[in-house]
């Protein structure tokens, strides 16, 4: 039986929908929820590295973390407000989002991952690159919310 659900959040519209779906599902089946946000590494094209100083890259990484931390905080507040009887834990990690989401699901023995169909990246297809890679790599069911 499904007892633990991992919810990937990034502040996008789709991740907010995924959170709401996961809250309803968890209530129906009395499952625990953990919210996870992953701060991706700062990616620069090779020629940009020579233009930007290392302090600028570090500042960018800090600001990125602040934004993801804020998204996680807001998601946790939404969960607590909608379902105050639930214990919802929250976790922030740094690295490649798909790798961290799948790794956390396996390490924490989660029965399901719930995430939005698209995140904060550019629109390339109906399914975002992170959600697509999570579906490919995860050993547990992945529920994609559109």
PDB file of C-alpha atoms in Angstrom:
ATOM      1  CA  UNK A   1       0.000   0.000   0.000  1.00  0.00           C
ATOM      2  CA  UNK A   2       1.122   3.544  -0.767  1.00  0.00           C
ATOM      3  CA  UNK A   3       2.260   5.223   2.456  1.00  0.00           C
ATOM      4  CA  UNK A   4       4.781   7.881   1.351  1.00  0.00           C
ATOM      5  CA  UNK A   5       4.529  10.376  -1.502  1.00  0.00           C
ATOM      6  CA  UNK A   6       7.364  12.597  -2.697  1.00  0.00           C
ATOM      7  CA  UNK A   7       6.176  15.866  -4.256  1.00  0.00           C
ATOM      8  CA  UNK A   8       8.636  17.780  -6.426  1.00  0.00           C
ATOM      9  CA  UNK A   9       8.043  21.531  -6.228  1.00  0.00           C
ATOM     10  CA  UNK A  10       9.728  24.423  -8.005  1.00  0.00           C
ATOM     11  CA  UNK A  11       7.222  27.251  -7.765  1.00  0.00           C
ATOM     12  CA  UNK A  12       5.843  26.731 -11.275  1.00  0.00           C
ATOM     13  CA  UNK A  13       2.108  26.697 -11.975  1.00  0.00           C
ATOM     14  CA  UNK A  14       2.268  22.984 -12.732  1.00  0.00           C
ATOM     15  CA  UNK A  15       4.087  22.132  -9.488  1.00  0.00           C
ATOM     16  CA  UNK A  16       1.386  23.995  -7.547  1.00  0.00           C
ATOM     17  CA  UNK A  17      -1.231  21.828  -9.270  1.00  0.00           C
ATOM     18  CA  UNK A  18       0.836  18.745  -8.455  1.00  0.00           C
ATOM     19  CA  UNK A  19       0.961  19.763  -4.783  1.00  0.00           C
ATOM     20  CA  UNK A  20      -2.802  20.201  -4.626  1.00  0.00           C
ATOM     21  CA  UNK A  21      -3.347  16.818  -6.278  1.00  0.00           C
ATOM     22  CA  UNK A  22      -0.870  15.145  -3.916  1.00  0.00           C
ATOM     23  CA  UNK A  23      -2.608  16.673  -0.889  1.00  0.00           C
ATOM     24  CA  UNK A  24      -5.968  15.263  -1.974  1.00  0.00           C
ATOM     25  CA  UNK A  25      -4.451  11.870  -2.776  1.00  0.00           C
ATOM     26  CA  UNK A  26      -2.598  11.719   0.547  1.00  0.00           C
ATOM     27  CA  UNK A  27      -5.788  12.509   2.415  1.00  0.00           C
ATOM     28  CA  UNK A  28      -7.714   9.752   0.623  1.00  0.00           C
ATOM     29  CA  UNK A  29      -5.116   7.069   1.330  1.00  0.00           C
ATOM     30  CA  UNK A  30      -3.620   8.432   4.595  1.00  0.00           C
ATOM     31  CA  UNK A  31      -0.139   8.810   3.129  1.00  0.00           C
ATOM     32  CA  UNK A  32       2.778  10.937   4.322  1.00  0.00           C
ATOM     33  CA  UNK A  33       4.014  13.765   2.108  1.00  0.00           C
ATOM     34  CA  UNK A  34       7.480  15.137   1.611  1.00  0.00           C
ATOM     35  CA  UNK A  35       8.024  18.240  -0.486  1.00  0.00           C
ATOM     36  CA  UNK A  36      11.315  18.388  -2.342  1.00  0.00           C
ATOM     37  CA  UNK A  37      12.838  21.238  -4.267  1.00  0.00           C
ATOM     38  CA  UNK A  38      16.146  20.963  -6.036  1.00  0.00           C
ATOM     39  CA  UNK A  39      18.327  23.971  -6.763  1.00  0.00           C
ATOM     40  CA  UNK A  40      19.898  23.264 -10.140  1.00  0.00           C
ATOM     41  CA  UNK A  41      23.502  24.160 -10.849  1.00  0.00           C
ATOM     42  CA  UNK A  42      24.155  27.465 -12.587  1.00  0.00           C
ATOM     43  CA  UNK A  43      24.756  26.669 -16.224  1.00  0.00           C
ATOM     44  CA  UNK A  44      26.890  28.972 -18.343  1.00  0.00           C
ATOM     45  CA  UNK A  45      27.889  28.575 -21.926  1.00  0.00           C
ATOM     46  CA  UNK A  46      31.627  28.097 -22.276  1.00  0.00           C
ATOM     47  CA  UNK A  47      32.272  31.567 -23.680  1.00  0.00           C
ATOM     48  CA  UNK A  48      30.346  33.155 -20.768  1.00  0.00           C
ATOM     49  CA  UNK A  49      32.759  31.748 -18.204  1.00  0.00           C
ATOM     50  CA  UNK A  50      35.510  34.014 -19.487  1.00  0.00           C
ATOM     51  CA  UNK A  51      33.256  37.087 -19.323  1.00  0.00           C
ATOM     52  CA  UNK A  52      31.763  36.673 -15.855  1.00  0.00           C
ATOM     53  CA  UNK A  53      33.746  36.849 -12.655  1.00  0.00           C
ATOM     54  CA  UNK A  54      33.445  34.001 -10.189  1.00  0.00           C
ATOM     55  CA  UNK A  55      31.683  36.326  -7.720  1.00  0.00           C
ATOM     56  CA  UNK A  56      28.943  36.932 -10.279  1.00  0.00           C
ATOM     57  CA  UNK A  57      28.446  33.192 -10.720  1.00  0.00           C
ATOM     58  CA  UNK A  58      28.366  32.705  -6.939  1.00  0.00           C
ATOM     59  CA  UNK A  59      25.844  35.543  -6.590  1.00  0.00           C
ATOM     60  CA  UNK A  60      23.672  33.964  -9.279  1.00  0.00           C
ATOM     61  CA  UNK A  61      23.786  30.605  -7.495  1.00  0.00           C
ATOM     62  CA  UNK A  62      22.815  32.257  -4.186  1.00  0.00           C
ATOM     63  CA  UNK A  63      19.873  34.071  -5.768  1.00  0.00           C
ATOM     64  CA  UNK A  64      18.737  30.855  -7.429  1.00  0.00           C
ATOM     65  CA  UNK A  65      18.802  29.087  -4.062  1.00  0.00           C
ATOM     66  CA  UNK A  66      16.817  31.926  -2.456  1.00  0.00           C
ATOM     67  CA  UNK A  67      14.128  31.563  -5.122  1.00  0.00           C
ATOM     68  CA  UNK A  68      13.845  27.805  -4.740  1.00  0.00           C
ATOM     69  CA  UNK A  69      13.868  28.050  -0.937  1.00  0.00           C
ATOM     70  CA  UNK A  70      10.992  30.561  -1.188  1.00  0.00           C
ATOM     71  CA  UNK A  71       9.040  28.213  -3.503  1.00  0.00           C
ATOM     72  CA  UNK A  72       9.509  25.372  -1.006  1.00  0.00           C
ATOM     73  CA  UNK A  73       8.426  27.570   1.907  1.00  0.00           C
ATOM     74  CA  UNK A  74       5.288  28.682   0.034  1.00  0.00           C
ATOM     75  CA  UNK A  75       4.422  25.104  -0.915  1.00  0.00           C
ATOM     76  CA  UNK A  76       4.785  24.005   2.698  1.00  0.00           C
ATOM     77  CA  UNK A  77       2.531  26.853   3.848  1.00  0.00           C
ATOM     78  CA  UNK A  78      -0.106  25.888   1.252  1.00  0.00           C
ATOM     79  CA  UNK A  79       0.025  22.275   2.431  1.00  0.00           C
ATOM     80  CA  UNK A  80      -0.281  23.264   6.088  1.00  0.00           C
ATOM     81  CA  UNK A  81      -3.176  25.604   5.367  1.00  0.00           C
ATOM     82  CA  UNK A  82      -5.153  23.141   3.214  1.00  0.00           C
ATOM     83  CA  UNK A  83      -4.482  20.075   5.336  1.00  0.00           C
ATOM     84  CA  UNK A  84      -3.409  21.180   8.822  1.00  0.00           C
ATOM     85  CA  UNK A  85      -3.871  17.649  10.161  1.00  0.00           C
ATOM     86  CA  UNK A  86      -1.105  16.346   7.886  1.00  0.00           C
ATOM     87  CA  UNK A  87       2.527  16.246   8.788  1.00  0.00           C
ATOM     88  CA  UNK A  88       4.272  17.549   5.688  1.00  0.00           C
ATOM     89  CA  UNK A  89       8.051  17.584   5.649  1.00  0.00           C
ATOM     90  CA  UNK A  90      10.116  19.752   3.328  1.00  0.00           C
ATOM     91  CA  UNK A  91      13.580  19.274   1.909  1.00  0.00           C
ATOM     92  CA  UNK A  92      15.928  21.347  -0.261  1.00  0.00           C
ATOM     93  CA  UNK A  93      18.752  19.754  -2.205  1.00  0.00           C
ATOM     94  CA  UNK A  94      21.274  21.023  -4.730  1.00  0.00           C
ATOM     95  CA  UNK A  95      22.214  19.306  -7.971  1.00  0.00           C
ATOM     96  CA  UNK A  96      20.617  17.947 -11.105  1.00  0.00           C
ATOM     97  CA  UNK A  97      16.868  17.922 -10.353  1.00  0.00           C
ATOM     98  CA  UNK A  98      16.028  14.572 -11.958  1.00  0.00           C
ATOM     99  CA  UNK A  99      18.938  12.809 -10.254  1.00  0.00           C
ATOM    100  CA  UNK A 100      18.075  14.260  -6.847  1.00  0.00           C
ATOM    101  CA  UNK A 101      14.336  13.541  -7.157  1.00  0.00           C
ATOM    102  CA  UNK A 102      14.874   9.922  -8.159  1.00  0.00           C
ATOM    103  CA  UNK A 103      17.630   9.472  -5.567  1.00  0.00           C
ATOM    104  CA  UNK A 104      15.466  10.869  -2.773  1.00  0.00           C
ATOM    105  CA  UNK A 105      12.535   8.675  -3.802  1.00  0.00           C
ATOM    106  CA  UNK A 106      14.733   5.585  -3.603  1.00  0.00           C
ATOM    107  CA  UNK A 107      16.581   6.559  -0.431  1.00  0.00           C
ATOM    108  CA  UNK A 108      13.369   7.507   1.378  1.00  0.00           C
ATOM    109  CA  UNK A 109      11.503   4.445   0.096  1.00  0.00           C
ATOM    110  CA  UNK A 110       8.707   6.571  -1.367  1.00  0.00           C
ATOM    111  CA  UNK A 111       5.887   4.726  -3.071  1.00  0.00           C
ATOM    112  CA  UNK A 112       5.201   7.480  -5.589  1.00  0.00           C
ATOM    113  CA  UNK A 113       6.578  10.708  -6.996  1.00  0.00           C
ATOM    114  CA  UNK A 114       4.105  13.472  -7.884  1.00  0.00           C
ATOM    115  CA  UNK A 115       5.278  16.374 -10.029  1.00  0.00           C
ATOM    116  CA  UNK A 116       4.104  18.865 -12.606  1.00  0.00           C
ATOM    117  CA  UNK A 117       4.290  18.185 -16.306  1.00  0.00           C
ATOM    118  CA  UNK A 118       6.404  21.305 -16.855  1.00  0.00           C
ATOM    119  CA  UNK A 119       8.675  23.229 -14.561  1.00  0.00           C
ATOM    120  CA  UNK A 120      10.410  26.549 -14.838  1.00  0.00           C
ATOM    121  CA  UNK A 121      12.371  25.687 -18.005  1.00  0.00           C
ATOM    122  CA  UNK A 122      11.527  26.801 -21.516  1.00  0.00           C
ATOM    123  CA  UNK A 123       8.671  25.210 -23.433  1.00  0.00           C
ATOM    124  CA  UNK A 124      10.051  22.444 -25.621  1.00  0.00           C
ATOM    125  CA  UNK A 125       7.355  19.770 -25.520  1.00  0.00           C
ATOM    126  CA  UNK A 126       4.257  18.756 -23.592  1.00  0.00           C
ATOM    127  CA  UNK A 127       6.416  17.054 -20.958  1.00  0.00           C
ATOM    128  CA  UNK A 128       9.308  18.965 -19.427  1.00  0.00           C
ATOM    129  CA  UNK A 129      12.833  17.614 -19.556  1.00  0.00           C
ATOM    130  CA  UNK A 130      13.084  17.012 -15.793  1.00  0.00           C
ATOM    131  CA  UNK A 131       9.727  15.244 -15.535  1.00  0.00           C
ATOM    132  CA  UNK A 132      10.578  13.173 -18.605  1.00  0.00           C
ATOM    133  CA  UNK A 133      13.908  12.063 -17.116  1.00  0.00           C
ATOM    134  CA  UNK A 134      12.291  11.289 -13.744  1.00  0.00           C
ATOM    135  CA  UNK A 135       9.720   9.061 -15.468  1.00  0.00           C
ATOM    136  CA  UNK A 136      12.548   7.254 -17.274  1.00  0.00           C
ATOM    137  CA  UNK A 137      14.772   6.743 -14.211  1.00  0.00           C
ATOM    138  CA  UNK A 138      12.397   6.245 -11.275  1.00  0.00           C
ATOM    139  CA  UNK A 139      11.792   2.777  -9.890  1.00  0.00           C
ATOM    140  CA  UNK A 140       8.464   3.817  -8.334  1.00  0.00           C
ATOM    141  CA  UNK A 141       5.343   5.148 -10.056  1.00  0.00           C
ATOM    142  CA  UNK A 142       5.508   8.788 -11.183  1.00  0.00           C
ATOM    143  CA  UNK A 143       2.283  10.751 -11.385  1.00  0.00           C
ATOM    144  CA  UNK A 144       2.552  13.732 -13.726  1.00  0.00           C
ATOM    145  CA  UNK A 145       0.011  16.526 -13.158  1.00  0.00           C
ATOM    146  CA  UNK A 146      -0.877  18.796 -16.047  1.00  0.00           C
TER     147      UNK A 146
END
